[in-house]
Amino acid sequence: MIPANAAANALRWPSAVDCGVRKLLVSFCGLLLAVNAVAAEPPRPQPKSGLSYAGADVRALQADDFGNPGMLWVARGEKLWNIPTGRSGKSCASCHREAPASMKGVAARYPRIDAGDKTLLNIEGRINQCRERHQEAGALAYESEELLALTAYAAHQSRHLPVQAEINEANRAHFERGRETYYRRQGQMNLACTHCHERNAGRKLLADTISEGHGNAYPVYRLEWQSAGSLHRRLRACYFGVRAEQPAAGSAELVDLELYLASRARGLPVETPGVRR
Ligand code: HEC
Ligand code: HEC
């Protein structure tokens, strides 16, 4: 057994080493910093995408860009991207030009704190803010075809990039609230997210195989919905599943939870548009 004070010393050690100065020490410092980061949050096994819990038919459909019905929303989003909207007379493209360049990486790092009013925004929230702030158009309803299409199109530009979800001073309170929700028992079934997605991933629940509950493929095309749907629609379905009161799509509770989920999904590739059963 390692004495407690030795362990504490090991954790304090990196701050005593000057990581900036000696070149040879750089990779060593990186290793120590990684150990430190793990110490700050309990270690978790490598996350696995919901795709790997899906059946072969669903996996094949997602992999085929011509068969994946979610690509229809991506294509609709591309059209909307170029249409002037609102009193500004500007399209998304007027400011952001080509989405494959300007939107690349966005889905990997959202939700983010808005530099202006300091609220936490997911991609849907950011798009609506651009509509209101920059296009002088009204916000789109959550789950509307237009917002789904623009979100799918923007997020698709990050496909294959790893989820990064940086937790920092500015967003930590949101992260903590999201984590609190994740571990809070709720509903008539008195279950928390953790009971299904952390402790029982891989088990069968009715016709479903429970996955780890990551959001890296959203918006997805869900066969049961016969439509594309947002992450918040999926989360609301999970609240419904345990007979809990459902927060509104786009509500602060769900955006905070989305940030916490993104931190759990770190390293998984963005898959938008995913396909789910
Ligand atoms: C008049 C210019 C303008 C228009 C039009 C506009 N945006 Fe933006 N957009 C911005 C600016 C500026 C930012 C940076 C944040 C801010 O200041 O609001 C931004 C940020 C974003 C981001 C986040 C990018 C990042 O790297 O964090 C997304 C996503 C986005 N816009 C999507 C859209 C979409 C989709 C549309 C069309 C519905 C649109 N925007 C229309 C100016 C615009
Ligand atoms: C009673 C079990 C149960 C609980 C509790 C539960 N879920 Fe789910 N969840 C499911 C099932 C079943 C699915 C569909 C199969 C899958 O993808 O895991 C699902 C799907 C998901 C997905 C979609 C994953 C994907 O790859 O498409 C996410 C994200 C998710 N849940 C998050 C949550 C969160 C966050 C909570 C807590 C608020 C929660 N779930 C609570 C059972 C549950």
PDB file of C-alpha atoms in Angstrom, residues 26-140:
ATOM      1  CA  VAL A  26       8.340  18.086 -21.993  1.00  0.00           C
ATOM      2  CA  SER A  27       6.884  14.649 -22.668  1.00  0.00           C
ATOM      3  CA  PHE A  28       7.504  13.651 -19.059  1.00  0.00           C
ATOM      4  CA  CYS A  29       5.578  16.701 -17.874  1.00  0.00           C
ATOM      5  CA  GLY A  30       2.778  15.850 -20.277  1.00  0.00           C
ATOM      6  CA  LEU A  31       2.507  12.455 -18.649  1.00  0.00           C
ATOM      7  CA  LEU A  32       2.424  13.940 -15.155  1.00  0.00           C
ATOM      8  CA  LEU A  33      -0.202  16.464 -16.176  1.00  0.00           C
ATOM      9  CA  ALA A  34      -2.278  13.633 -17.617  1.00  0.00           C
ATOM     10  CA  VAL A  35      -2.024  11.793 -14.293  1.00  0.00           C
ATOM     11  CA  ASN A  36      -3.101  14.968 -12.552  1.00  0.00           C
ATOM     12  CA  ALA A  37      -6.092  15.401 -14.826  1.00  0.00           C
ATOM     13  CA  VAL A  38      -7.184  11.861 -14.060  1.00  0.00           C
ATOM     14  CA  ALA A  39      -6.801  12.523 -10.352  1.00  0.00           C
ATOM     15  CA  ALA A  40      -9.150  15.511 -10.608  1.00  0.00           C
ATOM     16  CA  GLU A  41     -11.932  13.412 -12.156  1.00  0.00           C
ATOM     17  CA  PRO A  42     -12.334   9.706 -11.434  1.00  0.00           C
ATOM     18  CA  PRO A  43     -10.991   7.585 -14.294  1.00  0.00           C
ATOM     19  CA  ARG A  44     -13.542   6.195 -16.697  1.00  0.00           C
ATOM     20  CA  PRO A  45     -13.068   3.460 -19.275  1.00  0.00           C
ATOM     21  CA  GLN A  46     -12.726   4.510 -22.908  1.00  0.00           C
ATOM     22  CA  PRO A  47     -16.219   5.589 -24.031  1.00  0.00           C
ATOM     23  CA  LYS A  48     -18.058   3.494 -26.616  1.00  0.00           C
ATOM     24  CA  SER A  49     -20.424   5.043 -29.124  1.00  0.00           C
ATOM     25  CA  GLY A  50     -24.095   4.078 -29.134  1.00  0.00           C
ATOM     26  CA  LEU A  51     -23.412   2.840 -32.654  1.00  0.00           C
ATOM     27  CA  SER A  52     -21.442  -0.126 -31.334  1.00  0.00           C
ATOM     28  CA  TYR A  53     -24.496  -1.261 -29.328  1.00  0.00           C
ATOM     29  CA  ALA A  54     -26.761  -0.992 -32.387  1.00  0.00           C
ATOM     30  CA  GLY A  55     -27.727  -3.868 -34.656  1.00  0.00           C
ATOM     31  CA  ALA A  56     -25.867  -4.606 -37.886  1.00  0.00           C
ATOM     32  CA  ASP A  57     -28.723  -3.171 -39.988  1.00  0.00           C
ATOM     33  CA  VAL A  58     -28.609   0.187 -38.156  1.00  0.00           C
ATOM     34  CA  ARG A  59     -24.816   0.317 -38.364  1.00  0.00           C
ATOM     35  CA  ALA A  60     -24.892  -0.370 -42.103  1.00  0.00           C
ATOM     36  CA  LEU A  61     -27.527   2.317 -42.659  1.00  0.00           C
ATOM     37  CA  GLN A  62     -25.514   4.936 -40.782  1.00  0.00           C
ATOM     38  CA  ALA A  63     -22.338   4.065 -42.676  1.00  0.00           C
ATOM     39  CA  ASP A  64     -23.949   4.496 -46.094  1.00  0.00           C
ATOM     40  CA  ASP A  65     -24.275   8.184 -47.004  1.00  0.00           C
ATOM     41  CA  PHE A  66     -26.775   7.358 -49.752  1.00  0.00           C
ATOM     42  CA  GLY A  67     -28.928   5.144 -47.541  1.00  0.00           C
ATOM     43  CA  ASN A  68     -28.651   7.149 -44.299  1.00  0.00           C
ATOM     44  CA  PRO A  69     -31.963   9.053 -44.105  1.00  0.00           C
ATOM     45  CA  GLY A  70     -30.320  11.631 -41.815  1.00  0.00           C
ATOM     46  CA  MET A  71     -28.419  12.907 -44.856  1.00  0.00           C
ATOM     47  CA  LEU A  72     -31.721  14.371 -46.106  1.00  0.00           C
ATOM     48  CA  TRP A  73     -31.652  16.812 -43.193  1.00  0.00           C
ATOM     49  CA  VAL A  74     -28.024  17.622 -43.894  1.00  0.00           C
ATOM     50  CA  ALA A  75     -28.965  18.400 -47.511  1.00  0.00           C
ATOM     51  CA  ARG A  76     -31.915  20.563 -46.385  1.00  0.00           C
ATOM     52  CA  GLY A  77     -29.592  22.393 -44.038  1.00  0.00           C
ATOM     53  CA  GLU A  78     -27.199  23.115 -46.873  1.00  0.00           C
ATOM     54  CA  LYS A  79     -30.045  24.728 -48.863  1.00  0.00           C
ATOM     55  CA  LEU A  80     -31.185  26.836 -45.886  1.00  0.00           C
ATOM     56  CA  TRP A  81     -27.604  27.922 -45.265  1.00  0.00           C
ATOM     57  CA  ASN A  82     -27.673  29.951 -48.467  1.00  0.00           C
ATOM     58  CA  ILE A  83     -31.132  31.552 -48.202  1.00  0.00           C
ATOM     59  CA  PRO A  84     -31.238  35.218 -47.069  1.00  0.00           C
ATOM     60  CA  THR A  85     -33.458  35.491 -43.990  1.00  0.00           C
ATOM     61  CA  GLY A  86     -34.867  38.176 -41.722  1.00  0.00           C
ATOM     62  CA  ARG A  87     -34.606  41.941 -41.869  1.00  0.00           C
ATOM     63  CA  SER A  88     -30.827  41.754 -42.337  1.00  0.00           C
ATOM     64  CA  GLY A  89     -31.320  40.129 -45.735  1.00  0.00           C
ATOM     65  CA  LYS A  90     -28.339  37.932 -44.913  1.00  0.00           C
ATOM     66  CA  SER A  91     -27.942  34.184 -45.202  1.00  0.00           C
ATOM     67  CA  CYS A  92     -25.738  32.093 -42.934  1.00  0.00           C
ATOM     68  CA  ALA A  93     -23.317  31.984 -45.856  1.00  0.00           C
ATOM     69  CA  SER A  94     -23.128  35.813 -46.008  1.00  0.00           C
ATOM     70  CA  CYS A  95     -21.146  35.711 -42.772  1.00  0.00           C
ATOM     71  CA  HIS A  96     -19.861  32.141 -42.436  1.00  0.00           C
ATOM     72  CA  ARG A  97     -19.091  31.475 -46.126  1.00  0.00           C
ATOM     73  CA  GLU A  98     -18.442  27.779 -46.773  1.00  0.00           C
ATOM     74  CA  ALA A  99     -19.718  25.634 -43.908  1.00  0.00           C
ATOM     75  CA  PRO A 100     -17.226  22.775 -44.441  1.00  0.00           C
ATOM     76  CA  ALA A 101     -14.515  25.231 -43.419  1.00  0.00           C
ATOM     77  CA  SER A 102     -16.272  27.586 -40.984  1.00  0.00           C
ATOM     78  CA  MET A 103     -18.324  24.960 -39.109  1.00  0.00           C
ATOM     79  CA  LYS A 104     -15.570  22.344 -38.897  1.00  0.00           C
ATOM     80  CA  GLY A 105     -14.931  21.450 -35.255  1.00  0.00           C
ATOM     81  CA  VAL A 106     -17.953  23.328 -33.869  1.00  0.00           C
ATOM     82  CA  ALA A 107     -19.910  20.193 -32.895  1.00  0.00           C
ATOM     83  CA  ALA A 108     -16.781  18.774 -31.246  1.00  0.00           C
ATOM     84  CA  ARG A 109     -16.520  21.707 -28.819  1.00  0.00           C
ATOM     85  CA  TYR A 110     -20.162  22.628 -28.124  1.00  0.00           C
ATOM     86  CA  PRO A 111     -22.001  23.408 -25.833  1.00  0.00           C
ATOM     87  CA  ARG A 112     -20.040  26.642 -25.261  1.00  0.00           C
ATOM     88  CA  ILE A 113     -20.408  29.752 -23.177  1.00  0.00           C
ATOM     89  CA  ASP A 114     -21.414  32.757 -25.272  1.00  0.00           C
ATOM     90  CA  ALA A 115     -18.805  35.479 -24.927  1.00  0.00           C
ATOM     91  CA  GLY A 116     -21.525  38.138 -24.991  1.00  0.00           C
ATOM     92  CA  ASP A 117     -24.200  37.238 -22.443  1.00  0.00           C
ATOM     93  CA  LYS A 118     -22.353  34.318 -20.780  1.00  0.00           C
ATOM     94  CA  THR A 119     -25.157  31.799 -21.322  1.00  0.00           C
ATOM     95  CA  LEU A 120     -24.321  28.194 -22.204  1.00  0.00           C
ATOM     96  CA  LEU A 121     -25.370  27.488 -25.787  1.00  0.00           C
ATOM     97  CA  ASN A 122     -25.630  24.243 -27.698  1.00  0.00           C
ATOM     98  CA  ILE A 123     -25.579  24.374 -31.497  1.00  0.00           C
ATOM     99  CA  GLU A 124     -29.340  24.856 -31.716  1.00  0.00           C
ATOM    100  CA  GLY A 125     -29.102  27.745 -29.256  1.00  0.00           C
ATOM    101  CA  ARG A 126     -26.224  29.301 -31.169  1.00  0.00           C
ATOM    102  CA  ILE A 127     -28.065  29.070 -34.477  1.00  0.00           C
ATOM    103  CA  ASN A 128     -31.107  30.733 -32.950  1.00  0.00           C
ATOM    104  CA  GLN A 129     -28.916  33.415 -31.475  1.00  0.00           C
ATOM    105  CA  CYS A 130     -27.444  34.099 -34.922  1.00  0.00           C
ATOM    106  CA  ARG A 131     -30.946  34.334 -36.320  1.00  0.00           C
ATOM    107  CA  GLU A 132     -31.981  36.863 -33.707  1.00  0.00           C
ATOM    108  CA  ARG A 133     -28.744  38.772 -33.257  1.00  0.00           C
ATOM    109  CA  HIS A 134     -27.347  38.709 -36.785  1.00  0.00           C
ATOM    110  CA  GLN A 135     -30.201  38.006 -39.194  1.00  0.00           C
ATOM    111  CA  GLU A 136     -32.915  39.890 -37.322  1.00  0.00           C
ATOM    112  CA  ALA A 137     -35.202  36.910 -37.818  1.00  0.00           C
ATOM    113  CA  GLY A 138     -37.215  35.085 -35.151  1.00  0.00           C
ATOM    114  CA  ALA A 139     -35.807  32.076 -33.300  1.00  0.00           C
ATOM    115  CA  LEU A 140     -36.748  28.735 -34.849  1.00  0.00           C
TER     116      LEU A 140
END
